[in-house]
Short mmCIF file of C-alpha atoms and ligand atoms in Angstrom, two decimals:
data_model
loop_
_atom_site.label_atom_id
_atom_site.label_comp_id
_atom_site.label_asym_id
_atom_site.label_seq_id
_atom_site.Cartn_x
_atom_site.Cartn_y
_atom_site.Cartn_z
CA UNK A 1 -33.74 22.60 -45.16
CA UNK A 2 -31.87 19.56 -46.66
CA UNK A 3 -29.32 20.75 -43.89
CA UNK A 4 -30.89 21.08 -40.99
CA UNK A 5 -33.14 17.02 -41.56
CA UNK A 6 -29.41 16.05 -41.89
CA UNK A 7 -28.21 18.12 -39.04
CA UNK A 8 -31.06 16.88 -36.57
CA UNK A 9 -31.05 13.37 -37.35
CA UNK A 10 -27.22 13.36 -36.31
CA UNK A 11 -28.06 15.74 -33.52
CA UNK A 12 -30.73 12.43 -32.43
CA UNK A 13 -28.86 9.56 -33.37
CA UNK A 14 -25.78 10.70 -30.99
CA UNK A 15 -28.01 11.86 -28.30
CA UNK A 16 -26.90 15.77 -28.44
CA UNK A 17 -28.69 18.73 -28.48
CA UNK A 18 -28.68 21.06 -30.44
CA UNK A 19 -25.93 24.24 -29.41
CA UNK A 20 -25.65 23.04 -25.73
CA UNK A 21 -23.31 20.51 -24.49
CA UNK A 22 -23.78 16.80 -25.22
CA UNK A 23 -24.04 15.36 -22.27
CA UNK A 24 -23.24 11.37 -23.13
CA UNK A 25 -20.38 13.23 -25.05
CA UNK A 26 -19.65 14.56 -22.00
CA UNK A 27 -19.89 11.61 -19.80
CA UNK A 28 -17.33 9.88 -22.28
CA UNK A 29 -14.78 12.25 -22.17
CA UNK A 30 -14.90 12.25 -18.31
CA UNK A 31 -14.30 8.71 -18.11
CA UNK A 32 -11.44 8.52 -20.74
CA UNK A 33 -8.63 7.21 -18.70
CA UNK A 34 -5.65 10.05 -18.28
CA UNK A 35 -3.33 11.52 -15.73
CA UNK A 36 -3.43 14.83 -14.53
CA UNK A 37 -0.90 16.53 -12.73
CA UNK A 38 -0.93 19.73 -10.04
CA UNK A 39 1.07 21.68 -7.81
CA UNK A 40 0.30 19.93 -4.68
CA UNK A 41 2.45 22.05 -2.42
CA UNK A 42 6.24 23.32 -1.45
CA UNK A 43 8.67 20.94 1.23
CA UNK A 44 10.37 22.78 4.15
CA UNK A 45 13.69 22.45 1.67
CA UNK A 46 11.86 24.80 -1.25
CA UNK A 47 11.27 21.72 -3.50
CA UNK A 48 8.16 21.53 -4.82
CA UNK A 49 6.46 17.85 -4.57
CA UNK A 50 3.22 17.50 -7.54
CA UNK A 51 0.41 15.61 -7.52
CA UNK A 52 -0.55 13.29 -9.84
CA UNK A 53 -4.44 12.01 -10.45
CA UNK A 54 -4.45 8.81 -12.39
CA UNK A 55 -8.14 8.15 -13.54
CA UNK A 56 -9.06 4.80 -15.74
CA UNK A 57 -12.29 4.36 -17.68
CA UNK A 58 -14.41 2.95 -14.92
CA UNK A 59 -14.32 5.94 -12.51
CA UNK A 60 -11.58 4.83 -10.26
CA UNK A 61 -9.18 7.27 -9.40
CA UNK A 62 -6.00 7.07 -7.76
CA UNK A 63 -3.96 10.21 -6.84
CA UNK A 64 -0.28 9.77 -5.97
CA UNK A 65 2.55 12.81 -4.85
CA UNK A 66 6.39 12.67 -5.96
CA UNK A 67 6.53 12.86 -2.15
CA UNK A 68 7.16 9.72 -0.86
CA UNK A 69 5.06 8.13 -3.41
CA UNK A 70 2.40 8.68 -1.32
CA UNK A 71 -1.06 7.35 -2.03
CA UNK A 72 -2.78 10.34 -1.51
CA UNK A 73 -6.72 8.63 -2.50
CA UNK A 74 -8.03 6.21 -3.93
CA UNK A 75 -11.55 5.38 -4.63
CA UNK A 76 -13.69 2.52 -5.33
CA UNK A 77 -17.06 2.06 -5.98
CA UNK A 78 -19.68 0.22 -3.01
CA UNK A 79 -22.03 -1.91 -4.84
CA UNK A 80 -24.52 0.53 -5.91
CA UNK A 81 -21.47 2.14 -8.20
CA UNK A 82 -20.91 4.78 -5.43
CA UNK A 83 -17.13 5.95 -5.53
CA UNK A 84 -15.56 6.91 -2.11
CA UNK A 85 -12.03 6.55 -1.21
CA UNK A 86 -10.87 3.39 0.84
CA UNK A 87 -7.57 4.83 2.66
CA UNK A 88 -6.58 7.11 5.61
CA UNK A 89 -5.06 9.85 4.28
CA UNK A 90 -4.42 13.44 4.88
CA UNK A 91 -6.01 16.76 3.64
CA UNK A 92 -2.40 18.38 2.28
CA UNK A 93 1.10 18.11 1.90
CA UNK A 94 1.84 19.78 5.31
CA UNK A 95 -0.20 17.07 6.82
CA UNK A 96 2.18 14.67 5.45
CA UNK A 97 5.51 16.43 6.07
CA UNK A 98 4.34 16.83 9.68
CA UNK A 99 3.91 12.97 9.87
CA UNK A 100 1.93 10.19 9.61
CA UNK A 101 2.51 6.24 10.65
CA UNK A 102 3.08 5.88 6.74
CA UNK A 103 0.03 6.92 5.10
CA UNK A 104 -0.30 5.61 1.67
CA UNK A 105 3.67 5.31 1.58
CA UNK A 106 6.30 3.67 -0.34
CA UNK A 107 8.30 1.97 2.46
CA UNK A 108 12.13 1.38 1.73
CA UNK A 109 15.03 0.65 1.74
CA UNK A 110 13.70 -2.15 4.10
CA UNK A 111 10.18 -2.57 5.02
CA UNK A 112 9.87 -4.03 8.44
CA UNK A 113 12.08 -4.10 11.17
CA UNK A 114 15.79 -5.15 11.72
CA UNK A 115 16.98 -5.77 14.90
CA UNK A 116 18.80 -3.50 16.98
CA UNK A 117 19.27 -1.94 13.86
CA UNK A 118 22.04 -3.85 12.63
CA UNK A 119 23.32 -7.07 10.24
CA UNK A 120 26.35 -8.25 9.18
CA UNK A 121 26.97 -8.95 4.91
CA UNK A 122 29.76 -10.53 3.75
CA UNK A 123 31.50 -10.45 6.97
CA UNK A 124 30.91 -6.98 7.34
CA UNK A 125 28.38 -5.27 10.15
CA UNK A 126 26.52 -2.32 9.03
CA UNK A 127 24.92 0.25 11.61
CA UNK A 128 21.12 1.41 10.87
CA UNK A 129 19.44 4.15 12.82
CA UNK A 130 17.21 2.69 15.74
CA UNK A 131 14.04 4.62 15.51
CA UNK A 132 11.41 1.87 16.78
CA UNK A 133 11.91 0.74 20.60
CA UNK A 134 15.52 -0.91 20.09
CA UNK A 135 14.74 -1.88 16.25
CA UNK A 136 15.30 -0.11 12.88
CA UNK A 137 12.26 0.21 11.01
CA UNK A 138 10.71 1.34 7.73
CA UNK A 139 13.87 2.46 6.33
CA UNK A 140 15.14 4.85 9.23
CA UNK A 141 14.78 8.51 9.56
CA UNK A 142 14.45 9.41 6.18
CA UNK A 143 13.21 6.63 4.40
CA UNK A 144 11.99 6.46 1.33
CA UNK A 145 8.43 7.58 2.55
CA UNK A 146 9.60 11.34 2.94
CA UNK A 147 12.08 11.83 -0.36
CA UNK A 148 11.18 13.40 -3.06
CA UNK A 149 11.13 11.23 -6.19
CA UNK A 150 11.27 11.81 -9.64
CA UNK A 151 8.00 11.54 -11.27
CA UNK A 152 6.93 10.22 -14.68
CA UNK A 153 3.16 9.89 -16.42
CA UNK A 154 2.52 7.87 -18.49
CA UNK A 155 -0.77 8.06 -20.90
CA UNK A 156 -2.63 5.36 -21.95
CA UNK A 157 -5.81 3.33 -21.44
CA UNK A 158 -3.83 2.52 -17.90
CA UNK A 159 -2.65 5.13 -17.05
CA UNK A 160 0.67 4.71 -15.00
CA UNK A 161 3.07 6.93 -12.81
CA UNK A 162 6.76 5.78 -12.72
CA UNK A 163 8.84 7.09 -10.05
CA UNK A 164 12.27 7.03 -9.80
CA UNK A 165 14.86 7.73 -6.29
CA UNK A 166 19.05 7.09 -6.49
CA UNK A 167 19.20 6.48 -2.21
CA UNK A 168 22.87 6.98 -1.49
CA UNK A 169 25.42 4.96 -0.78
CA UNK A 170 25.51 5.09 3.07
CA UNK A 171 22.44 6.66 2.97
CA UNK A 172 20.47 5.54 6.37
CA UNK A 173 23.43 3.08 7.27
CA UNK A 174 22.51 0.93 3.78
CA UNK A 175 25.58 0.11 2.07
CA UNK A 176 25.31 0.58 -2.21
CA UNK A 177 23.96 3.34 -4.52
CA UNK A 178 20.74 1.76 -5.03
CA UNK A 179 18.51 2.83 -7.89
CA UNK A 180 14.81 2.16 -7.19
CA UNK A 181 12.18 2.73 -9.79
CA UNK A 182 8.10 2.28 -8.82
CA UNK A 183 5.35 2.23 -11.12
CA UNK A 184 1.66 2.82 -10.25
CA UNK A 185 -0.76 1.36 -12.92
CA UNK A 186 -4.34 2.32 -12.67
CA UNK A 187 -5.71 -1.46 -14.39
CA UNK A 188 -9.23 -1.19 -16.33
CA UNK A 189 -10.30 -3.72 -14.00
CA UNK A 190 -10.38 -1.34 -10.71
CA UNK A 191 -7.06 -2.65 -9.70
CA UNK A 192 -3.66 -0.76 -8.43
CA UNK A 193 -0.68 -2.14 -9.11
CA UNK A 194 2.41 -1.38 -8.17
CA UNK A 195 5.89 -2.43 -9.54
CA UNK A 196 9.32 -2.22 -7.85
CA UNK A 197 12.80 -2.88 -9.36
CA UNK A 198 16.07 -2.19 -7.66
CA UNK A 199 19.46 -2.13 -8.57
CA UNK A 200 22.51 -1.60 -6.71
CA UNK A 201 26.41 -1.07 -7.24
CA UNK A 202 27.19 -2.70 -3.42
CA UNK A 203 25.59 -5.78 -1.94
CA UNK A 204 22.91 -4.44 0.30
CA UNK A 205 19.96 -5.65 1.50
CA UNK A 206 16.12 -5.01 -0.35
CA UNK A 207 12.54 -5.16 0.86
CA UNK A 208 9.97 -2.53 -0.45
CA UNK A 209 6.71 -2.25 0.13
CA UNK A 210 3.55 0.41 0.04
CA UNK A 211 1.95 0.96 3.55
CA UNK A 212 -1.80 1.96 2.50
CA UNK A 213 -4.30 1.90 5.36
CA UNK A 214 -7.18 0.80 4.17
CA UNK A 215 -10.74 0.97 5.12
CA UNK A 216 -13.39 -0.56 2.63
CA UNK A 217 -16.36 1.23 4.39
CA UNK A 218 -15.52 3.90 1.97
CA UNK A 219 -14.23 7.59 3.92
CA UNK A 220 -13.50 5.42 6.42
CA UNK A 221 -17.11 5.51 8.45
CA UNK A 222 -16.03 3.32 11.35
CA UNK A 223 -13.06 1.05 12.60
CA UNK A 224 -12.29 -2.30 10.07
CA UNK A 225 -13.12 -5.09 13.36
CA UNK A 226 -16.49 -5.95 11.15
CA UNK A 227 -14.24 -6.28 7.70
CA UNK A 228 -14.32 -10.24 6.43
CA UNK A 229 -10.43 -11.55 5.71
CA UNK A 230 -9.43 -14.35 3.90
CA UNK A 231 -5.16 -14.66 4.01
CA UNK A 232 -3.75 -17.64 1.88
CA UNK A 233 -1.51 -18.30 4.53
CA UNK A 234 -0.88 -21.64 6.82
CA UNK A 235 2.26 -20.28 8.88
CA UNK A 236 3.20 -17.36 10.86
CA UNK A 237 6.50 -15.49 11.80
CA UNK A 238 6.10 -15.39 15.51
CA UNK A 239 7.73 -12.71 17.21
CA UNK A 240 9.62 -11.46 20.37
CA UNK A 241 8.18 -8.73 22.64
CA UNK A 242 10.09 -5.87 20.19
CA UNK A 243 8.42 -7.60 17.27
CA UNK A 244 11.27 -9.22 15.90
CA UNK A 245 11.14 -12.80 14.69
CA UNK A 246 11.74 -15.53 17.04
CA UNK A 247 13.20 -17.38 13.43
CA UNK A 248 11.01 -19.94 13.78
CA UNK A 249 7.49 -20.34 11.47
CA UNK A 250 4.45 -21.03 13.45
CA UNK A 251 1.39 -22.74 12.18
CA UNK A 252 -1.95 -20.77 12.46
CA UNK A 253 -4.31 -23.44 12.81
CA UNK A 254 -6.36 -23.31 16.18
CA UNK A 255 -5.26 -20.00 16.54
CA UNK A 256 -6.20 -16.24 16.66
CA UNK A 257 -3.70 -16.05 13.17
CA UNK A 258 -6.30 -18.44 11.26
CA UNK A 259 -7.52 -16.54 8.29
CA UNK A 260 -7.48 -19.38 5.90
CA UNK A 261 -11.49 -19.19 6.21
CA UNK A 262 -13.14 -15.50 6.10
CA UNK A 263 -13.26 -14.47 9.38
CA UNK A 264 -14.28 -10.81 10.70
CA UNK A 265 -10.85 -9.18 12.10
CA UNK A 266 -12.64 -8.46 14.95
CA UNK A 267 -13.33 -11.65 16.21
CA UNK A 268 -10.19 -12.86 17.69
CA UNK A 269 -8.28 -9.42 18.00
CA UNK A 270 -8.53 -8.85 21.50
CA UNK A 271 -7.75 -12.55 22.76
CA UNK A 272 -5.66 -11.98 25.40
CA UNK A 273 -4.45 -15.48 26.21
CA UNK A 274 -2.62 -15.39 23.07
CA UNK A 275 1.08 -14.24 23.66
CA UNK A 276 1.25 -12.85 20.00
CA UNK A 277 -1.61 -10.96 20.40
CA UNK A 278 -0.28 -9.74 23.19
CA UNK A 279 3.06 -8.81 21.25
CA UNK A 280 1.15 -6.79 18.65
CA UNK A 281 -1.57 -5.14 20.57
CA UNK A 282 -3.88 -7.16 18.13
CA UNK A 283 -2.48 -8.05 14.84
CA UNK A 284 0.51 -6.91 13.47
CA UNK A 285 2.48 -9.73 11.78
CA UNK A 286 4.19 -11.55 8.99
CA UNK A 287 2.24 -14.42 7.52
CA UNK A 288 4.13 -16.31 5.23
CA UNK A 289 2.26 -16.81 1.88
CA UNK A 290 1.35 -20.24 0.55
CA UNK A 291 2.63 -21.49 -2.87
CA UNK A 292 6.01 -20.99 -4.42
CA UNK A 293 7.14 -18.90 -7.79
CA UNK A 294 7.68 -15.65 -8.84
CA UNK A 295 4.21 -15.13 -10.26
CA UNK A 296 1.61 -13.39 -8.61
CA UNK A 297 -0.87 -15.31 -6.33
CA UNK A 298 -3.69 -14.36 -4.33
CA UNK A 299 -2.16 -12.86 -0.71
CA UNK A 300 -5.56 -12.07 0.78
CA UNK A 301 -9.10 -11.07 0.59
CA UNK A 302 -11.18 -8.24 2.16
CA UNK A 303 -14.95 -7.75 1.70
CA UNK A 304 -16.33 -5.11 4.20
CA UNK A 305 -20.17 -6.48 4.23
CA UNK A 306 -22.68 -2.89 4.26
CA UNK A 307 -20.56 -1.67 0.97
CA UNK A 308 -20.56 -4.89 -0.57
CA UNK A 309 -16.56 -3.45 -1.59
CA UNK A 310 -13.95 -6.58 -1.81
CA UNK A 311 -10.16 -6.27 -1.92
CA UNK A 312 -7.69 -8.69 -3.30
CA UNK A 313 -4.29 -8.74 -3.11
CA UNK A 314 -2.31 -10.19 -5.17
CA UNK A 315 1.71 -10.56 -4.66
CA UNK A 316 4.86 -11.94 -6.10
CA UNK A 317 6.46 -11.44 -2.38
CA UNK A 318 6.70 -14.01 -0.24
CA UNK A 319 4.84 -12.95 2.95
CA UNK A 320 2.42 -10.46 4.06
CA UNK A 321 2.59 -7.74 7.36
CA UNK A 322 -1.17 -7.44 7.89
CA UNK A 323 -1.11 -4.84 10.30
CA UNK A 324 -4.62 -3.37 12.56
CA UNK A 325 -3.76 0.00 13.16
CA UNK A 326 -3.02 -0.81 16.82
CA UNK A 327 -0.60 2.43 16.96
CA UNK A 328 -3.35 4.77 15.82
CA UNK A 329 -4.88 6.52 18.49
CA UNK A 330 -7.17 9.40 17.29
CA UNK A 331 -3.90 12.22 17.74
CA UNK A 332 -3.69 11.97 13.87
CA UNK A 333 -6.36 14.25 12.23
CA UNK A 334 -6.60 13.32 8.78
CA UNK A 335 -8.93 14.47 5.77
CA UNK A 336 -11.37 17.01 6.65
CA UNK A 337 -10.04 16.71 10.29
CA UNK A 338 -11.26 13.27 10.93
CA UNK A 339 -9.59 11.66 13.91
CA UNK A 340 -8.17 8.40 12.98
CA UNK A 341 -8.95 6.34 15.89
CA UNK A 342 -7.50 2.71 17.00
CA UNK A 343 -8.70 0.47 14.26
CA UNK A 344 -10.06 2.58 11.98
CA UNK A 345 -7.66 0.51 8.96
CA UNK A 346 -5.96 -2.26 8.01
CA UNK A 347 -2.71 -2.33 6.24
CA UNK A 348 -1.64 -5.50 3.70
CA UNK A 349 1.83 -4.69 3.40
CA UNK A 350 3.61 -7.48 0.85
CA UNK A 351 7.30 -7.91 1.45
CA UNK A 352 9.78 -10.08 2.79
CA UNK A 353 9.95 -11.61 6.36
CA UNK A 354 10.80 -9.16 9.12
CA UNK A 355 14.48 -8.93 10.16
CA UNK A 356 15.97 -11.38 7.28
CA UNK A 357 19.22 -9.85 7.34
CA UNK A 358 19.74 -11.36 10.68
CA UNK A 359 18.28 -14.76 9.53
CA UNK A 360 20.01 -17.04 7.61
CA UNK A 361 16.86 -19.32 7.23
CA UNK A 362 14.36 -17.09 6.00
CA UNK A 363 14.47 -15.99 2.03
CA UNK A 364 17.21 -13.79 1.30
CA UNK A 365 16.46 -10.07 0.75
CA UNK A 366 20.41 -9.64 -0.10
CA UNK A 367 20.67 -8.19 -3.32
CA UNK A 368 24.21 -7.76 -5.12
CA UNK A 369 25.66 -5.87 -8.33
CA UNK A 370 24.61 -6.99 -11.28
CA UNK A 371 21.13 -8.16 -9.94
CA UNK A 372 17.19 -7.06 -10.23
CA UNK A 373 15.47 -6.24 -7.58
CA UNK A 374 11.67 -6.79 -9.19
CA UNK A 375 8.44 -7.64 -6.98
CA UNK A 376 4.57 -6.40 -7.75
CA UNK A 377 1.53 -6.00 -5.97
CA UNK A 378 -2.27 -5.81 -7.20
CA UNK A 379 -4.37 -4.25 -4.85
CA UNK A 380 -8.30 -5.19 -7.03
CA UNK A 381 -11.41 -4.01 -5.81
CA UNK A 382 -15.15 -4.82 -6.91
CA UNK A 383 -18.14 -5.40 -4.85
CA UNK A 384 -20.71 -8.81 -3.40
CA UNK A 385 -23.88 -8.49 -2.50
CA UNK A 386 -23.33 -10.09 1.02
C1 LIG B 1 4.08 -1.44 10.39
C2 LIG B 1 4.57 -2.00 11.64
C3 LIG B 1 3.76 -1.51 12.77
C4 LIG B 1 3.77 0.00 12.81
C5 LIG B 1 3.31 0.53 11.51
C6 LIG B 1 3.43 2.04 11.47
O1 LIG B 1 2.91 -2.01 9.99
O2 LIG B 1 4.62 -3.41 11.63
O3 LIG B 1 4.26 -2.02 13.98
O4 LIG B 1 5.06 0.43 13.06
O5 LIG B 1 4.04 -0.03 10.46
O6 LIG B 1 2.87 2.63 12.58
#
């Protein structure tokens, strides 16, 4: 009897009932922070690329493949604590290996464009494959969105996913062995960051980045023209017709390029007296970030208004491409067969000017022997009411 007073009072005092599952118990252990990992499918070569489900205490969950160190999903929660993912993404590995514009991808060796596909290093001119109009972009062919890297978890109360690729010397026209490593943290403060280091063995030339489309509306309802943006950001790099610099920096004030108030990307997108508008088929640009140092500093801010969700970005790069999904046009089918139309996201991709190889004024993205590579990005979400 003794026994069972004892046995009860515990059985109250944690909540449980008796012989069944305790369901606060049970809560708890589904929000411990962790890392799974699955079989996520087999690559036209026989390797087999895993998937990787990073979950922190809060509920946010981020799932990430060795291929291409893809974001796969990612979810945040609207302000009545309702998770739902924020990024276009694709229902399986065959979706990806068919092709996407960059889905969720880590972009390298060189995010952005170089023109012609070619620049000159220490007096000698290296040759890159032209795969965008007459420009090289994103790496090439085979950039570092569709290898296959080598994947580490790591446990802990942020969970993290480190991912490792050796791209060849020569490898897409890049001179150098160049050994990248990425990590994906999952913060307890519903954030993603991501860290990049680089080394190489050759001077060559550096800029990575992650090319998430995002859409805060959660499953991405509708296109992002009603999303609010905020970019700390006084100066854009104005381009030609091919989207390559012009070299100069142009200020955004009085322009369609002003975000340094938050402004619906809607409003101005479609101006069609503006020539760089006209360029990008709405925006697709550099803006050069305000305030100097390697630390990171606030790059931009999204709040989509009905889910009350907000995105910050915070960078140690120099610039950001904020890019309007001007390319998609509805042909891509992603999760559950959901036409991604025109619009439908927004990418924030943090990196280096466009084309700096070719421009001795903008910041160098040469890196040589004996050097770091290192840059990281915080991609934070939480919610307003309006
Ligand atoms: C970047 C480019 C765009 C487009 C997308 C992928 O954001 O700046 O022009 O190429 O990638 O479609």
């Amino acid at each position: 009897m003794k026994f069972l007073t004892q046995f009860l009072s515990l059985a109250l005092l944690t909540g449980c009932v008796v012989m069944t599952s305790c369901s606060s118990n049970k809560e708890t252990a589904e929000q411990k922070p962790g890392i799974e990992k699955t079989v996520y499918g087999q690559l036209p070569n026989g390797q087999t690329a895993d998937l990787y489900k990073l979950h922190n205490a809060a509920g946010m969950t981020a799932q990430i493949t060795n291929y291409g160190g893809i974001i796969v999903g990612l979810t945040a929660p609207d302000r009545n604590g309702k998770f739902e993912d924020v990024t276009l993404g694709m229902d399986s590995l065959a979706g990806y290996v068919k092709g996407t514009p960059y889905f969720g991808a880590l972009v390298g060796r060189y995010g952005n464009r170089i023109a012609k596909g070619k620049f000159t290093l220490d007096g000698k001119t290296y040759t890159l494959a032209v795969n965008n109009m007459v420009n090289h972009l994103h790496g090439g062919l085979v950039g570092f969105d569709k290898v296959l890297w080598n994947a580490t978890p790591v446990e802990g109360d942020e969970p993290a996913l480190k991912l490792t690729y050796t791209s060849k010397d020569g490898e897409e026209g890049y001179p150098g062995n160049l050994s990248v490593e990425v990590t994906y943290t999952l913060q307890k403060d519903n954030a993603l960051r991501i860290d990049y280091l680089a080394t190489t063995d050759k001077p060559t030339v550096v800029n990575l980045t992650n090319h998430t489309y995002f859409n805060l509306t959660g499953g991405a309802k509708r296109d992002v023209l009603d999303h609010v943006l905020t970019l700390n950001s006084g100066n854009l790099v104005p381009v030609d017709n091919t989207l390559i610099p012009t070299g100069k920096l142009m200020p955004v004030a009085g322009t369609p390029f002003d975000f340094t108030q938050p402004t619906p990307i809607g409003k101005r997108i479609n101006d069609s007296t503006d020539t760089q508008i006209k360029y990008g088929l709405g925006y697709d640009h550099a803006w050069v970030l305000d305030g100097t140092g390697d630390s990171l500093k606030l790059a931009a801010t999204v709040f989509e208004p009905t889910s009350g969700r907000v995105m910050e970005v915070r960078t140690t790069e120099p610039a950001v491409q904020f890019y309007t999904g001007n390319f998609l046009d509805g042909t891509v089918t992603g999760r559950e067969g959901f036409p991604y139309k025109k619009r439908y996201a927004l990418c924030l991709e943090t990196e280096h000017y466009p084309d700096s190889p070719n421009q001795p004024n903008f910041p160098s993205t040469v890196l040589r022997p004996g050097q770091t590579y290192k840059s990281s990005t915080v991609y934070q979400f939480s919610t307003r009411k309006e």
